[in-house]
Tab-separated table of C-alpha atoms in Angstrom:
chain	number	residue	atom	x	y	z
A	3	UNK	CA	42.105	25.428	-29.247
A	4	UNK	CA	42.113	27.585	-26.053
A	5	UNK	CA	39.624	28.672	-23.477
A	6	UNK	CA	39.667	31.894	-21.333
A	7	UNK	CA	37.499	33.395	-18.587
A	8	UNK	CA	37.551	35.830	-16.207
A	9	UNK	CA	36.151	37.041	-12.776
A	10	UNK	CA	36.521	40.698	-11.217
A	11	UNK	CA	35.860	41.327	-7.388
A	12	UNK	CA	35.918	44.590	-5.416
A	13	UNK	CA	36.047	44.979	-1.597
A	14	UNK	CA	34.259	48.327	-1.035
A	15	UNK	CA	35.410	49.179	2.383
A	16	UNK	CA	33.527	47.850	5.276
A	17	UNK	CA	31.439	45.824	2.705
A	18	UNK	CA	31.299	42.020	1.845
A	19	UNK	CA	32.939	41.580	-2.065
A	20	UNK	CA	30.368	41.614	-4.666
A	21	UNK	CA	31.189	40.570	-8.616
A	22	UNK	CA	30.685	43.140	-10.746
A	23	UNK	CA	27.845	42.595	-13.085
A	24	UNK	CA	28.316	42.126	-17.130
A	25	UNK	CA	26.147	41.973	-19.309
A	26	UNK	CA	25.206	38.782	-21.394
A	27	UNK	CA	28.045	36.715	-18.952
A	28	UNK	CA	25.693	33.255	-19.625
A	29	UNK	CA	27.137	33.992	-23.258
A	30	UNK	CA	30.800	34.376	-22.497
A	31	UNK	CA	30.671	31.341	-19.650
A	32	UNK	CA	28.841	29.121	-22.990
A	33	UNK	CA	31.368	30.243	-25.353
A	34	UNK	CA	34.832	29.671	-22.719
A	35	UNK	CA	32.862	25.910	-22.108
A	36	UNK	CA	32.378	25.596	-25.852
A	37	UNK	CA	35.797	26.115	-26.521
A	38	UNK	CA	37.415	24.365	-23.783
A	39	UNK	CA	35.635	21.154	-24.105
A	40	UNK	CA	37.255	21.364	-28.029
A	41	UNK	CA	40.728	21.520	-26.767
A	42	UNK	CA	42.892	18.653	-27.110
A	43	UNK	CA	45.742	17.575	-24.265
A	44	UNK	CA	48.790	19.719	-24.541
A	45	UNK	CA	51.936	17.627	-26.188
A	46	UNK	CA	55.064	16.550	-24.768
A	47	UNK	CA	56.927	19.237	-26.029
A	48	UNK	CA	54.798	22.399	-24.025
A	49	UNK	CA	56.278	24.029	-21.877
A	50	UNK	CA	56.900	23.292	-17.954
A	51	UNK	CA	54.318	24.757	-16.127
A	52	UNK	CA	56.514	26.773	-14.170
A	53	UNK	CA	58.526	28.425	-16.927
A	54	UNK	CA	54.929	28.832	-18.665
A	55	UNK	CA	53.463	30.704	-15.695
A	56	UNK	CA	56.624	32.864	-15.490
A	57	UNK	CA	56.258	33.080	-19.474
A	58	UNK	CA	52.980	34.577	-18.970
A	59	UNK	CA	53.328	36.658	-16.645
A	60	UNK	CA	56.330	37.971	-18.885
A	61	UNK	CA	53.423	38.558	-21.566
A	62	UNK	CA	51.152	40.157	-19.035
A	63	UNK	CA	53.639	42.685	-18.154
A	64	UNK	CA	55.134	43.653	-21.389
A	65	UNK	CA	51.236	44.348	-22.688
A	66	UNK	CA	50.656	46.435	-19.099
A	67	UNK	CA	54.057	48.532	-20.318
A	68	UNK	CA	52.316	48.707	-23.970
A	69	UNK	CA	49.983	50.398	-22.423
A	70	UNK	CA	51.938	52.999	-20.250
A	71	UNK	CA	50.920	51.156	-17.341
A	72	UNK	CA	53.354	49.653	-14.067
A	73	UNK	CA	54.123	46.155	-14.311
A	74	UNK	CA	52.653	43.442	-11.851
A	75	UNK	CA	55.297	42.120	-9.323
A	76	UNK	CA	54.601	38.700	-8.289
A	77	UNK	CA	53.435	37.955	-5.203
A	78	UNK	CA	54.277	34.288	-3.428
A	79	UNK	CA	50.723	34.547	-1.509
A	80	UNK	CA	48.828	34.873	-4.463
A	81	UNK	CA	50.865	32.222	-6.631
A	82	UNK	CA	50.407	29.812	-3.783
A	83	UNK	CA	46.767	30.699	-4.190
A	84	UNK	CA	46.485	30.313	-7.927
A	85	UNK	CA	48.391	26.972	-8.083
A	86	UNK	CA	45.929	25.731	-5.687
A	87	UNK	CA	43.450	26.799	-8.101
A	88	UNK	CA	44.957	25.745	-11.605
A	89	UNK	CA	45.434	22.081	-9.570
A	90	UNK	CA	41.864	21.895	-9.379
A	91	UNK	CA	41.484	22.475	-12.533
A	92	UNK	CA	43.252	20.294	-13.668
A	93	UNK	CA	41.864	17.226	-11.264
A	94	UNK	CA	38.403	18.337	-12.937
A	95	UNK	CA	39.666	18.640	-16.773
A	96	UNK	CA	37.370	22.011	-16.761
A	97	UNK	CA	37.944	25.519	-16.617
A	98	UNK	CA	35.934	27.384	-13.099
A	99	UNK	CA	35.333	30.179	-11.321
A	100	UNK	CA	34.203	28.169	-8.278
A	101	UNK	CA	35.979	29.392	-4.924
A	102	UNK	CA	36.236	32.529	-6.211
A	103	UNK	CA	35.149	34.075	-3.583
A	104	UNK	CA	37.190	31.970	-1.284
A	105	UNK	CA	40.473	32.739	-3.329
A	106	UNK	CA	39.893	36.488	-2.297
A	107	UNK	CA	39.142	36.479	0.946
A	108	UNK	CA	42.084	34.633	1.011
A	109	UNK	CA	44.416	36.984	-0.581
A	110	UNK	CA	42.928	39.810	2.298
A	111	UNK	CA	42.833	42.289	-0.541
A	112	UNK	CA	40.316	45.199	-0.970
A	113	UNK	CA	40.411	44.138	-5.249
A	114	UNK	CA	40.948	40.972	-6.897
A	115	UNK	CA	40.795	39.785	-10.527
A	116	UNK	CA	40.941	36.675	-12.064
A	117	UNK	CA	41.657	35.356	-15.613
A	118	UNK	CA	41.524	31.957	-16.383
A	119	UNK	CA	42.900	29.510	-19.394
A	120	UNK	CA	43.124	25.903	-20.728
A	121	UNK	CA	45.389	24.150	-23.087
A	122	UNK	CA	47.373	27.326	-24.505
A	123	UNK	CA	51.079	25.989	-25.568
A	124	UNK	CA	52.431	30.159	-26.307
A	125	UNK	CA	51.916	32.267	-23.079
A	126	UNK	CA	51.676	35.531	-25.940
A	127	UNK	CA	48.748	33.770	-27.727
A	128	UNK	CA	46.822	33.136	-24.255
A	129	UNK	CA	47.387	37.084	-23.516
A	130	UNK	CA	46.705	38.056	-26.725
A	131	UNK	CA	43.295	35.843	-26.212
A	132	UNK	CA	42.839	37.323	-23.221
A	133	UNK	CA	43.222	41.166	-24.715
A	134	UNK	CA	40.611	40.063	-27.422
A	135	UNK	CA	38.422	39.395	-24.996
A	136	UNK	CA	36.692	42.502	-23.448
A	137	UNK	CA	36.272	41.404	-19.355
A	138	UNK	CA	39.611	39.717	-19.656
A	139	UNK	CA	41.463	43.056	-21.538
A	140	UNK	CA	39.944	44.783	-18.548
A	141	UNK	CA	41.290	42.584	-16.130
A	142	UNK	CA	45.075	43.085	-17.586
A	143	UNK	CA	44.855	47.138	-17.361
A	144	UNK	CA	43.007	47.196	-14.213
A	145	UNK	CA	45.125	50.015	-12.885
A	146	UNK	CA	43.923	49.240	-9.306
A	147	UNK	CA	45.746	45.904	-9.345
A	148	UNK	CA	49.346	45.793	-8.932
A	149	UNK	CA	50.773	42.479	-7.700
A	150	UNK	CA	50.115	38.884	-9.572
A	151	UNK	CA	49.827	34.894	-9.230
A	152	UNK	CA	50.159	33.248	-12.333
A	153	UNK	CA	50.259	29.440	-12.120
A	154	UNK	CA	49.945	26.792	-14.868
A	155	UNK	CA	49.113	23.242	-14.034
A	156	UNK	CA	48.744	20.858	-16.218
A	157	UNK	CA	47.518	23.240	-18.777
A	158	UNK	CA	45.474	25.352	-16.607
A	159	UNK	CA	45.998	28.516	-16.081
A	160	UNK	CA	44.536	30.919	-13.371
A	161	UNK	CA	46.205	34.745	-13.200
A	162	UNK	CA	44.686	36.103	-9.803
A	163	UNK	CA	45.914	39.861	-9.637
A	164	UNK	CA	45.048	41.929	-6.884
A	165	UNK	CA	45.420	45.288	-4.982
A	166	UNK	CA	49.105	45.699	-2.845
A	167	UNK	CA	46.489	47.454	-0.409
A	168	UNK	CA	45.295	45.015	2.323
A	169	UNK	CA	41.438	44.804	3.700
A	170	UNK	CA	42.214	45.158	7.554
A	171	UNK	CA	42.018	41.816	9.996
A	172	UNK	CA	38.468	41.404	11.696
């Protein structure tokens, strides 16, 4: 088994980044930790997590053009900020939204979203759990969004997808 979650964030100009509320999210957090703590270590045989990350992102895009929508186009800032994120993952053996908020102020853009995963061995299964999923489906046809990291570390996967536009140096 597989877990998923997901975090939005919007910069309104000239305003710090608040999350977006959901409703019920204690429910979605319970069921993604329910899940995950199910899952059993990936075999010897997945894939590396390079190739999965590019496999993914592969997945990503081809639902995005599904849905009449521009591809993402990777971005080496926000890869080098994901990987940082699926390796701490990975060090905990949980899934985590923690840092969020760091991750986007480090990306410097006015929107960010983030999809997480654990344990997923087909990058279309993980998409296709993440298009199941309504806050995650969201997240993959945010039409504000246009350039992608997607890194995969030992099973963990964070997507963090963001605006091209920049929020201006303070």
């Amino acid at each position: 088994m597989a877990a998923v979650m997901h975090t939005p964030c919007q910069h309104p100009s000239g305003h710090r980044p608040r999350r977006r509320q959901r409703s019920a999210p204690w429910l979605a957090c319970a069921l993604a930790w329910a899940i995950h703590a199910n899952a059993q270590p990936l075999p010897a045989d997945a894939p590396t997590d390079r190739d999965f990350a590019q496999q993914v992102l592969e997945a990503v895009n081809h639902h995005r053009l599904q849905q009449r929508l521009a591809p993402w186009q990777a971005d080496p800032t926000l890869s080098e900020i994901a990987a940082g994120h699926s390796q701490a993952m990975a060090r905990l053996g949980a899934l985590s939204h923690a840092g969020f908020q760091t991750r986007f102020e480090r990306a410097q853009r006015r929107v960010c979203v983030e999809n997480l995963a654990a344990r997923y061995r087909q990058a279309d299964r993980l998409v296709a759990g993440w298009q199941a999923s309504p806050g995650h489906g969201e997240n993959l046809l945010d039409a504000r969004v246009q350039q992608v990291g997607v890194a995969s570390v030992g099973g963990y996967v964070t997507l963090l997808a963001c605006s091209a536009a920049r929020v201006p140096a303070r």
